[in-house]
Coordinates of C-alpha atoms and ligand atoms in Angstrom, one line a residue:
M39 CA 0.1 -0.1 -0.1
S40 CA 1.4 3.4 -0.7
R41 CA 1.6 6.1 1.9
I42 CA -0.2 9.5 1.5
A43 CA 1.0 12.7 2.8
Y44 CA -1.1 16.1 3.4
V45 CA 0.8 18.9 1.8
N46 CA -0.6 22.5 1.7
G47 CA -4.3 21.5 1.0
R48 CA -3.9 18.1 -1.2
Y49 CA -3.5 14.6 -0.4
V50 CA -0.5 13.4 -2.4
P51 CA 1.3 9.9 -2.5
H52 CA 4.2 10.1 0.0
N53 CA 7.2 9.5 -2.4
A54 CA 5.8 12.1 -4.8
A55 CA 5.3 14.9 -1.9
S56 CA 7.5 17.6 -1.9
V57 CA 7.7 21.4 -0.5
H58 CA 9.3 24.3 -2.0
I59 CA 13.1 25.1 -2.2
E60 CA 12.3 28.4 -0.6
D61 CA 10.2 27.1 2.2
R62 CA 11.4 28.8 5.2
G63 CA 11.4 25.8 7.2
Y64 CA 14.0 24.2 4.7
Q65 CA 16.1 27.4 4.7
F66 CA 15.8 28.8 8.4
A67 CA 14.1 26.1 10.5
D68 CA 11.3 28.6 10.8
G69 CA 8.7 26.3 11.6
V70 CA 7.0 24.0 14.3
Y71 CA 5.9 20.6 14.6
E72 CA 3.8 18.0 16.6
V73 CA 4.2 14.1 16.8
C74 CA 1.2 12.3 18.3
E75 CA 0.9 8.8 18.8
V76 CA -1.7 6.7 17.2
A77 CA -2.5 3.5 19.4
R78 CA -5.4 1.1 18.6
G79 CA -6.8 3.2 16.0
Y80 CA -7.2 6.5 18.1
I81 CA -5.0 9.6 18.0
I82 CA -3.5 10.1 21.3
D83 CA -4.3 13.4 23.3
M84 CA -4.7 15.3 20.3
P85 CA -6.4 18.2 21.8
R86 CA -3.6 18.7 24.1
H87 CA -1.0 18.6 21.0
L88 CA -3.1 21.1 19.0
D89 CA -3.1 23.4 22.1
R90 CA 0.6 23.3 22.5
L91 CA 1.0 23.7 18.5
G92 CA -1.3 26.7 18.8
R93 CA 1.4 28.1 21.5
S94 CA 4.4 27.4 19.5
L95 CA 2.8 29.1 16.5
G96 CA 2.0 32.1 18.6
E97 CA 5.3 32.3 20.1
L98 CA 6.9 32.6 16.8
R99 CA 4.0 34.8 15.2
I100 CA 3.2 32.1 12.7
S101 CA -0.7 32.0 11.9
W102 CA -2.6 28.8 11.9
P103 CA -2.5 27.3 8.4
L104 CA -6.0 26.2 8.5
G105 CA -8.8 26.3 11.2
R106 CA -8.4 23.8 14.2
K107 CA -11.4 21.8 13.2
P108 CA -10.3 21.3 10.0
L109 CA -6.8 20.5 11.1
E110 CA -8.1 17.8 13.2
M111 CA -9.8 16.3 10.3
V112 CA -6.8 16.3 8.2
L113 CA -4.8 14.6 11.0
R114 CA -7.5 11.8 11.3
E115 CA -7.9 11.5 7.4
V116 CA -4.0 11.1 7.2
V117 CA -4.1 8.5 9.7
R118 CA -7.2 6.8 8.2
R119 CA -5.7 7.1 4.4
N120 CA -2.4 5.3 5.6
K121 CA -4.5 2.7 7.4
V122 CA -2.3 3.3 10.6
V123 CA -3.7 1.6 13.7
N124 CA -0.5 1.9 15.7
G125 CA 2.0 4.3 14.8
L126 CA 2.5 8.1 14.7
V127 CA 1.2 11.2 13.0
Y128 CA 3.4 14.0 12.1
L129 CA 2.4 17.5 11.6
Q130 CA 4.6 20.4 10.6
V131 CA 3.8 24.0 10.0
T132 CA 6.3 26.7 8.4
R133 CA 6.1 30.5 7.9
G134 CA 5.7 29.7 4.3
V135 CA 7.4 30.3 1.0
A136 CA 9.2 33.5 0.0
K137 CA 12.5 34.6 -1.4
R138 CA 15.3 34.1 1.2
D139 CA 15.4 36.9 3.4
H140 CA 15.7 36.8 7.2
F141 CA 13.1 39.3 7.9
F142 CA 9.5 37.8 7.9
P143 CA 7.9 37.8 4.5
S144 CA 4.8 39.8 3.9
A145 CA 1.9 39.5 5.9
D146 CA -0.1 37.7 3.0
T147 CA 2.4 34.8 2.9
A148 CA 0.5 31.5 3.9
P149 CA 2.0 29.1 6.1
A150 CA 3.0 25.8 4.9
I151 CA 1.7 22.4 6.2
V152 CA 2.5 18.9 5.9
V153 CA 1.1 16.0 7.9
T154 CA 2.4 12.6 7.4
A155 CA 1.6 9.2 9.4
K156 CA 3.7 6.0 9.6
R157 CA 3.0 2.5 11.4
T158 CA 5.1 1.4 14.3
D159 CA 5.1 -2.2 15.9
P160 CA 3.6 -2.2 19.4
R161 CA 5.2 -5.6 20.0
A162 CA 8.7 -4.1 19.2
A163 CA 8.0 -1.3 21.7
S164 CA 7.1 -3.6 24.4
K165 CA 9.9 -5.7 24.1
K166 CA 12.1 -2.5 24.2
A167 CA 10.2 -1.5 27.4
A168 CA 10.8 -5.1 29.0
K169 CA 14.7 -4.5 28.5
G170 CA 14.6 -0.9 29.2
I171 CA 17.1 1.9 27.4
S172 CA 20.5 3.4 27.9
V173 CA 21.0 7.0 27.9
I174 CA 24.2 9.0 27.7
T175 CA 24.6 12.7 29.0
V176 CA 25.6 15.8 26.9
P177 CA 26.2 19.2 27.9
E178 CA 23.1 21.6 27.1
N179 CA 23.9 23.5 23.7
R180 CA 20.5 24.6 22.5
W181 CA 18.9 28.0 22.5
E182 CA 16.8 29.0 25.4
R183 CA 13.4 28.6 23.8
V184 CA 13.1 24.9 23.9
D185 CA 9.5 25.3 25.4
I186 CA 8.7 26.1 21.6
K187 CA 8.4 22.9 19.6
S188 CA 10.6 24.4 16.8
V189 CA 11.8 22.2 13.9
G190 CA 15.3 23.5 14.7
L191 CA 16.6 20.3 16.0
L192 CA 20.2 20.1 15.2
P193 CA 21.6 19.9 18.5
N194 CA 19.1 17.2 19.5
V195 CA 20.3 15.3 16.1
L196 CA 23.7 15.5 17.2
A197 CA 23.0 14.5 20.6
R198 CA 21.0 11.3 19.6
Q199 CA 23.5 10.3 17.3
K200 CA 26.2 10.4 19.8
A201 CA 24.1 8.2 22.2
K202 CA 23.8 5.6 19.2
E203 CA 27.4 5.6 18.7
A204 CA 27.6 5.0 22.3
G205 CA 25.5 2.2 22.1
A206 CA 22.8 4.1 23.9
Q207 CA 18.9 5.0 22.8
E208 CA 18.8 8.6 24.1
A209 CA 21.0 11.7 25.3
W210 CA 20.0 13.9 28.1
F211 CA 21.0 17.3 28.2
L212 CA 22.8 18.7 31.3
D213 CA 22.1 22.1 32.9
T214 CA 25.6 23.9 33.9
D215 CA 24.9 22.7 37.4
G216 CA 24.8 19.0 36.4
T217 CA 21.1 18.6 36.6
V218 CA 19.2 16.8 34.1
K219 CA 17.0 19.0 31.7
E220 CA 15.4 16.5 29.4
G221 CA 16.2 14.1 26.4
A222 CA 17.0 14.9 22.9
A223 CA 13.2 14.1 22.1
T224 CA 11.7 13.1 25.5
N225 CA 11.4 14.2 29.0
A226 CA 13.4 12.7 31.7
W227 CA 12.0 11.2 35.1
I228 CA 13.3 9.3 38.2
V229 CA 11.4 7.6 40.9
T230 CA 12.6 8.0 44.4
G231 CA 13.1 5.5 47.2
E232 CA 9.6 6.6 48.7
G233 CA 7.9 5.9 45.2
V234 CA 7.6 9.8 44.3
L235 CA 7.8 10.7 40.7
V236 CA 10.4 13.7 40.0
T237 CA 10.7 15.5 36.7
R238 CA 11.9 19.0 36.0
P239 CA 9.5 22.0 35.9
A240 CA 8.4 22.8 32.5
E241 CA 8.7 26.6 33.2
S242 CA 12.1 26.8 31.5
G243 CA 14.6 24.8 30.0
I244 CA 12.6 22.0 28.6
L245 CA 9.6 21.2 26.4
R246 CA 6.7 20.7 28.1
G247 CA 5.8 17.2 27.2
I248 CA 2.4 16.0 26.4
T249 CA 3.0 12.5 27.7
R250 CA 4.7 14.1 30.5
A251 CA 1.2 15.9 31.4
T252 CA -0.7 12.4 31.1
V253 CA 1.7 10.7 33.2
M254 CA 0.8 13.4 35.9
D255 CA -3.0 12.7 35.6
I256 CA -2.2 8.8 35.9
A257 CA -0.1 9.6 39.0
A258 CA -3.0 11.7 40.4
R259 CA -5.3 9.3 39.6
H260 CA -3.4 6.7 41.6
N261 CA -2.4 8.8 44.4
I262 CA 1.4 8.7 43.3
K263 CA 3.2 12.0 44.5
V264 CA 4.8 14.0 41.7
E265 CA 7.8 16.5 42.4
E266 CA 8.6 19.2 39.9
R267 CA 12.2 19.8 40.3
A268 CA 15.4 19.3 38.9
F269 CA 17.6 16.2 39.7
S270 CA 21.2 15.4 39.2
V271 CA 22.7 12.3 37.5
E272 CA 24.1 11.2 40.8
E273 CA 20.5 11.3 42.0
A274 CA 19.1 9.3 39.2
L275 CA 21.8 6.8 39.5
S276 CA 20.9 6.2 43.1
A277 CA 17.2 6.3 42.5
R278 CA 14.8 3.3 42.5
E279 CA 13.8 4.0 38.8
A280 CA 14.4 6.4 35.9
F281 CA 12.4 6.7 32.8
I282 CA 11.4 8.8 29.9
T283 CA 8.5 10.0 28.2
A284 CA 7.2 11.0 24.8
A285 CA 4.6 10.5 22.0
T286 CA 7.1 8.3 20.4
T287 CA 8.0 6.0 23.4
V288 CA 5.3 6.5 25.7
V289 CA 6.9 5.5 29.1
M290 CA 10.2 4.0 28.5
P291 CA 12.4 2.6 31.7
V292 CA 16.2 3.9 31.6
V293 CA 18.2 1.2 33.0
A294 CA 21.6 2.9 32.7
I295 CA 23.1 6.2 32.4
D296 CA 26.4 6.9 30.7
G297 CA 27.3 3.1 31.0
H298 CA 26.3 3.1 35.1
P299 CA 23.3 0.9 36.0
V300 CA 20.1 2.7 37.6
A301 CA 19.4 0.8 40.6
N302 CA 19.8 -2.9 40.0
G303 CA 19.9 -2.3 36.2
H304 CA 16.3 -3.6 35.2
P305 CA 13.2 -1.7 34.1
G306 CA 11.2 -0.5 37.4
S307 CA 7.7 -1.5 38.1
V308 CA 6.6 2.0 38.5
A309 CA 7.5 2.8 34.9
L310 CA 6.2 -0.2 33.6
S311 CA 2.9 0.2 35.5
L312 CA 2.7 3.9 34.1
R313 CA 3.2 2.5 30.6
E314 CA 0.3 -0.1 31.0
A315 CA -1.9 2.5 32.5
F316 CA -1.1 5.3 29.8
F317 CA -3.6 4.3 27.3
D318 CA -6.7 4.2 29.6
V319 CA -6.1 7.6 30.9
A320 CA -4.9 9.5 27.7
E321 CA -7.5 11.4 25.7
K322 CA -8.4 9.2 22.7
T323 CA -9.6 10.6 19.2
L324 CA -11.0 8.0 16.9
A325 CA -9.1 8.5 13.6
Ligands
LIG510 N1 9.7 14.8 20.7 N2 11.6 17.1 24.9 C1 11.8 17.1 23.5 C2 13.0 17.9 23.3 C3 11.1 16.5 22.6 O1 11.4 16.7 21.5 C4 9.9 15.8 22.9 C5 9.1 15.2 22.0 C6 9.5 15.5 24.4 C7 8.2 14.7 24.5 O2 6.9 15.5 24.5 P1 5.9 14.8 24.1 O3 5.4 13.9 25.4 O4 4.7 15.6 23.8 O5 6.0 14.0 23.0 C8 10.3 16.5 25.2 C9 9.0 14.2 19.5 C10 8.2 13.1 19.9 C11 9.9 14.3 18.5 O6 10.7 15.0 18.4 O7 9.9 13.3 17.8

């Protein structure tokens, strides 16, 4: 079956889909994106993702490429047309196409939009979760506005590649004081000896993850305490558990940091039960 992409108002075969060479996303990374999980035929937490999209667009003064309701329909339609039951739907909006110039283009320049969807294998993901992943740490070298989900991801790309070359799956950015900010494409968490979930406050220095918010909802429902505060690598290594969250990984146990085991080096039960509870608590929109 051939994949279908949505590009600026048209559904086109994925392998023929393209954007203009002077799209500002291509030339300046002048755009934003969202990734939503698709699970069992539902788009997970779509309203929260679209709220965050609106915030990212607003911060960069890019207008919505189409109304929110029509955009929801496009997301669902791309998932449906690609027959994605479990996978990801990707949405990117840029400031549009204009002659290369750093200044914003004229106000009548339409933002450009692309939506794609792909399948993922939930069994492979479960296997990965049962094993847990390793992370490395890297110094923070991104701009300050990482709260905006911008397509400018070069430091994240380099950090992830470094992780891969070190035999790990994710890189955690460290603040100058040695505390953990977040992963290259995930939020970072630990579970203390008392069973408290700890993650960095989203006010500055990290992206306010949607999966992070839903894990907080699960915690509230199960009377698990959450502390939003910074934690160091040392604290993470001696914690009961560590894990990461993102639409692409849901809740994924972390079993090693920079080659050192977290606790006993096995996935923790708290992370695995949060992963288990995730689908039931998340908001589901039928695709
Ligand atoms: N990344 N932090 C960063 C830097 C991210 O890029 C992401 C998501 C997250 C987790 O956010 P959420 O729970 O809303 O997915 C945290 C996406 C999945 C990506 O770039 O592929």
